[in-house]
Structures are given as C-alpha cells and as structure tokens.
Amino acid sequence: IAVYPNPASQQTRISFSTSTGGTVTVRLFNSMGQLVKTDLLTGLNAGNNNHVLDLDGLRPGIYSVSIGNGNNSVSTKLIITR
C-alpha cells in the first residue's frame, strides 16, 4: 500500500495490489481510533489498483488508512495538513 502525497490536504491517492480483485473497503481512522471515513470499492481487477481519497471535511492530524478485502487488511499512516 502506498499513499501519496503524504502529507496531503485535499485528496490523496492510494495505490494497492489485490490477488483476487472484487471488492475492497478503504477505512480512515483518526488518531483516537475512531472511524471517520469509509469507501467501498467494487469491481476491482486482480493486480495493481488506485483510489483517490477525498479529505474534505477532515481536520488536520495523523490518520490510519486501512484497506481490506475479507480477512486480509493492510494499514499505513496518513498526515492531513491545511
């Protein structure tokens, strides 16, 4: 999983790879562990994929981006600035 730009202000691009394709859930958690955003991505192909995450309405701070499909998930940090 790669997130760029990072730090970001308005939006960020998430690049990730899936072995089976299908549906992936992108979740964004704030520094207190609260879920603040969820994007459901459907119809993905196996292999490399990209998703633009809109950051409007989110406060500056450190967040955790989690991408999962079923039982597998990966996470990385994202810093939001204004």
Short mmCIF file of N, CA and C in Angstrom, two decimals:
data_model
loop_
_atom_site.label_atom_id
_atom_site.label_comp_id
_atom_site.label_asym_id
_atom_site.label_seq_id
_atom_site.Cartn_x
_atom_site.Cartn_y
_atom_site.Cartn_z
N ILE A 1 0.87 -1.18 0.00
CA ILE A 1 0.00 0.00 0.00
C ILE A 1 0.91 1.23 0.00
N ALA A 2 0.56 2.18 -0.85
CA ALA A 2 1.28 3.45 -0.91
C ALA A 2 0.25 4.58 -0.92
N VAL A 3 0.55 5.64 -0.17
CA VAL A 3 -0.34 6.79 -0.09
C VAL A 3 0.46 8.03 -0.48
N TYR A 4 0.00 8.75 -1.49
CA TYR A 4 0.72 9.94 -1.93
C TYR A 4 -0.25 10.95 -2.53
N PRO A 5 -0.04 12.23 -2.34
CA PRO A 5 1.01 12.76 -1.49
C PRO A 5 0.70 12.50 -0.01
N ASN A 6 1.74 12.50 0.76
CA ASN A 6 1.62 12.32 2.21
C ASN A 6 2.76 13.08 2.86
N PRO A 7 2.48 14.20 3.49
CA PRO A 7 1.20 14.77 3.92
C PRO A 7 0.35 15.24 2.73
N ALA A 8 -0.96 15.28 2.97
CA ALA A 8 -1.93 15.70 1.97
C ALA A 8 -2.90 16.70 2.58
N SER A 9 -3.58 17.47 1.70
CA SER A 9 -4.53 18.45 2.22
C SER A 9 -5.95 18.24 1.69
N GLN A 10 -6.14 18.10 0.39
CA GLN A 10 -7.48 17.98 -0.18
C GLN A 10 -7.83 16.55 -0.57
N GLN A 11 -6.86 15.84 -1.11
CA GLN A 11 -7.07 14.45 -1.51
C GLN A 11 -5.73 13.74 -1.56
N THR A 12 -5.79 12.42 -1.53
CA THR A 12 -4.58 11.61 -1.65
C THR A 12 -4.90 10.39 -2.49
N ARG A 13 -3.89 9.86 -3.14
CA ARG A 13 -4.07 8.67 -3.98
C ARG A 13 -3.51 7.47 -3.22
N ILE A 14 -4.30 6.40 -3.20
CA ILE A 14 -3.90 5.16 -2.55
C ILE A 14 -3.64 4.13 -3.65
N SER A 15 -2.44 3.58 -3.67
CA SER A 15 -2.09 2.53 -4.62
C SER A 15 -1.94 1.23 -3.84
N PHE A 16 -2.56 0.17 -4.36
CA PHE A 16 -2.52 -1.11 -3.66
C PHE A 16 -2.67 -2.24 -4.66
N SER A 17 -2.34 -3.43 -4.23
CA SER A 17 -2.43 -4.60 -5.08
C SER A 17 -3.34 -5.63 -4.42
N THR A 18 -4.16 -6.28 -5.24
CA THR A 18 -5.01 -7.36 -4.73
C THR A 18 -4.74 -8.62 -5.54
N SER A 19 -4.83 -9.76 -4.88
CA SER A 19 -4.57 -11.02 -5.57
C SER A 19 -5.82 -11.56 -6.25
N THR A 20 -7.00 -11.16 -5.75
CA THR A 20 -8.23 -11.74 -6.28
C THR A 20 -9.16 -10.72 -6.92
N GLY A 21 -8.96 -9.44 -6.71
CA GLY A 21 -9.89 -8.45 -7.23
C GLY A 21 -11.18 -8.46 -6.45
N GLY A 22 -12.26 -7.96 -7.06
CA GLY A 22 -13.55 -7.94 -6.38
C GLY A 22 -13.79 -6.66 -5.62
N THR A 23 -14.12 -6.78 -4.33
CA THR A 23 -14.49 -5.64 -3.50
C THR A 23 -13.43 -5.40 -2.43
N VAL A 24 -13.09 -4.13 -2.24
CA VAL A 24 -12.13 -3.72 -1.21
C VAL A 24 -12.75 -2.57 -0.43
N THR A 25 -12.54 -2.55 0.88
CA THR A 25 -13.02 -1.47 1.72
C THR A 25 -11.84 -0.63 2.18
N VAL A 26 -11.93 0.69 1.98
CA VAL A 26 -10.92 1.63 2.45
C VAL A 26 -11.51 2.33 3.67
N ARG A 27 -10.80 2.25 4.79
CA ARG A 27 -11.26 2.89 6.02
C ARG A 27 -10.21 3.88 6.51
N LEU A 28 -10.68 5.01 7.01
CA LEU A 28 -9.79 6.04 7.55
C LEU A 28 -10.13 6.25 9.01
N PHE A 29 -9.13 6.08 9.88
CA PHE A 29 -9.30 6.22 11.32
C PHE A 29 -8.50 7.42 11.81
N ASN A 30 -9.08 8.20 12.75
CA ASN A 30 -8.34 9.32 13.32
C ASN A 30 -7.36 8.80 14.38
N SER A 31 -6.62 9.71 15.01
CA SER A 31 -5.59 9.31 15.97
C SER A 31 -6.18 8.70 17.24
N MET A 32 -7.49 8.83 17.45
CA MET A 32 -8.13 8.23 18.62
C MET A 32 -8.76 6.86 18.26
N GLY A 33 -8.54 6.41 17.02
CA GLY A 33 -9.04 5.12 16.60
C GLY A 33 -10.48 5.12 16.12
N GLN A 34 -11.05 6.31 15.97
CA GLN A 34 -12.44 6.42 15.52
C GLN A 34 -12.51 6.36 13.99
N LEU A 35 -13.43 5.58 13.48
CA LEU A 35 -13.65 5.51 12.04
C LEU A 35 -14.27 6.81 11.56
N VAL A 36 -13.61 7.51 10.62
CA VAL A 36 -14.10 8.81 10.16
C VAL A 36 -14.52 8.79 8.69
N LYS A 37 -14.13 7.75 7.95
CA LYS A 37 -14.49 7.69 6.53
C LYS A 37 -14.38 6.25 6.05
N THR A 38 -15.33 5.85 5.21
CA THR A 38 -15.30 4.52 4.59
C THR A 38 -15.64 4.66 3.11
N ASP A 39 -14.82 4.06 2.27
CA ASP A 39 -15.10 3.99 0.83
C ASP A 39 -15.13 2.52 0.44
N LEU A 40 -16.20 2.10 -0.23
CA LEU A 40 -16.33 0.73 -0.71
C LEU A 40 -16.02 0.72 -2.20
N LEU A 41 -14.98 -0.02 -2.58
CA LEU A 41 -14.55 -0.09 -3.97
C LEU A 41 -14.97 -1.44 -4.53
N THR A 42 -15.77 -1.44 -5.59
CA THR A 42 -16.27 -2.69 -6.16
C THR A 42 -15.78 -2.85 -7.60
N GLY A 43 -15.81 -4.08 -8.07
CA GLY A 43 -15.44 -4.36 -9.45
C GLY A 43 -13.97 -4.21 -9.75
N LEU A 44 -13.11 -4.37 -8.75
CA LEU A 44 -11.68 -4.23 -8.97
C LEU A 44 -11.11 -5.48 -9.64
N ASN A 45 -10.09 -5.28 -10.45
CA ASN A 45 -9.37 -6.39 -11.06
C ASN A 45 -8.23 -6.82 -10.15
N ALA A 46 -7.82 -8.07 -10.26
CA ALA A 46 -6.64 -8.54 -9.54
C ALA A 46 -5.43 -7.76 -10.07
N GLY A 47 -4.48 -7.46 -9.18
CA GLY A 47 -3.29 -6.71 -9.57
C GLY A 47 -3.28 -5.34 -8.95
N ASN A 48 -2.63 -4.40 -9.61
CA ASN A 48 -2.47 -3.05 -9.08
C ASN A 48 -3.71 -2.21 -9.31
N ASN A 49 -4.09 -1.46 -8.26
CA ASN A 49 -5.26 -0.59 -8.31
C ASN A 49 -4.93 0.74 -7.65
N ASN A 50 -5.71 1.78 -7.99
CA ASN A 50 -5.56 3.11 -7.40
C ASN A 50 -6.92 3.63 -6.98
N HIS A 51 -6.92 4.45 -5.92
CA HIS A 51 -8.15 5.09 -5.46
C HIS A 51 -7.80 6.47 -4.93
N VAL A 52 -8.56 7.48 -5.34
CA VAL A 52 -8.37 8.83 -4.84
C VAL A 52 -9.29 9.02 -3.65
N LEU A 53 -8.71 9.33 -2.50
CA LEU A 53 -9.45 9.52 -1.25
C LEU A 53 -9.65 11.01 -1.01
N ASP A 54 -10.91 11.44 -0.96
CA ASP A 54 -11.26 12.84 -0.71
C ASP A 54 -11.13 13.13 0.77
N LEU A 55 -10.39 14.18 1.11
CA LEU A 55 -10.12 14.53 2.51
C LEU A 55 -10.91 15.74 2.98
N ASP A 56 -11.83 16.24 2.17
CA ASP A 56 -12.64 17.40 2.57
C ASP A 56 -13.38 17.11 3.87
N GLY A 57 -13.41 18.10 4.74
CA GLY A 57 -14.15 17.99 6.00
C GLY A 57 -13.38 17.30 7.11
N LEU A 58 -12.17 16.83 6.84
CA LEU A 58 -11.38 16.18 7.88
C LEU A 58 -10.37 17.16 8.46
N ARG A 59 -10.20 17.09 9.76
CA ARG A 59 -9.30 18.00 10.45
C ARG A 59 -7.85 17.59 10.24
N PRO A 60 -6.94 18.55 10.31
CA PRO A 60 -5.51 18.21 10.23
C PRO A 60 -5.13 17.25 11.35
N GLY A 61 -4.25 16.33 11.05
CA GLY A 61 -3.79 15.38 12.06
C GLY A 61 -3.23 14.12 11.42
N ILE A 62 -2.97 13.14 12.28
CA ILE A 62 -2.43 11.86 11.85
C ILE A 62 -3.56 10.84 11.80
N TYR A 63 -3.66 10.15 10.68
CA TYR A 63 -4.72 9.17 10.45
C TYR A 63 -4.11 7.83 10.06
N SER A 64 -4.91 6.80 10.17
CA SER A 64 -4.52 5.47 9.71
C SER A 64 -5.45 5.08 8.57
N VAL A 65 -4.86 4.69 7.44
CA VAL A 65 -5.62 4.22 6.28
C VAL A 65 -5.54 2.70 6.28
N SER A 66 -6.68 2.04 6.25
CA SER A 66 -6.74 0.59 6.23
C SER A 66 -7.48 0.13 4.98
N ILE A 67 -6.90 -0.83 4.28
CA ILE A 67 -7.53 -1.40 3.09
C ILE A 67 -7.70 -2.89 3.33
N GLY A 68 -8.92 -3.37 3.12
CA GLY A 68 -9.16 -4.78 3.37
C GLY A 68 -10.16 -5.40 2.42
N ASN A 69 -10.01 -6.71 2.21
CA ASN A 69 -10.98 -7.48 1.43
C ASN A 69 -11.17 -8.82 2.14
N GLY A 70 -12.24 -8.92 2.88
CA GLY A 70 -12.48 -10.14 3.64
C GLY A 70 -11.62 -10.21 4.88
N ASN A 71 -10.79 -11.24 4.97
CA ASN A 71 -9.97 -11.44 6.17
C ASN A 71 -8.61 -10.76 6.11
N ASN A 72 -8.23 -10.20 4.97
CA ASN A 72 -6.92 -9.57 4.82
C ASN A 72 -7.04 -8.06 4.83
N SER A 73 -6.13 -7.41 5.57
CA SER A 73 -6.10 -5.95 5.55
C SER A 73 -4.68 -5.46 5.78
N VAL A 74 -4.38 -4.28 5.25
CA VAL A 74 -3.11 -3.61 5.46
C VAL A 74 -3.40 -2.17 5.83
N SER A 75 -2.48 -1.57 6.59
CA SER A 75 -2.67 -0.20 7.05
C SER A 75 -1.41 0.60 6.88
N THR A 76 -1.58 1.91 6.78
CA THR A 76 -0.45 2.83 6.75
C THR A 76 -0.91 4.17 7.33
N LYS A 77 0.02 5.03 7.66
CA LYS A 77 -0.30 6.34 8.22
C LYS A 77 -0.48 7.39 7.14
N LEU A 78 -1.35 8.35 7.41
CA LEU A 78 -1.59 9.49 6.54
C LEU A 78 -1.62 10.74 7.41
N ILE A 79 -0.92 11.78 6.98
CA ILE A 79 -0.94 13.06 7.67
C ILE A 79 -1.74 14.04 6.83
N ILE A 80 -2.76 14.65 7.45
CA ILE A 80 -3.58 15.65 6.77
C ILE A 80 -3.17 17.03 7.28
N THR A 81 -2.85 17.94 6.35
CA THR A 81 -2.49 19.31 6.67
C THR A 81 -3.46 20.25 5.97
N ARG A 82 -3.45 21.50 6.35
CA ARG A 82 -4.27 22.51 5.65
C ARG A 82 -3.40 23.68 5.27
#
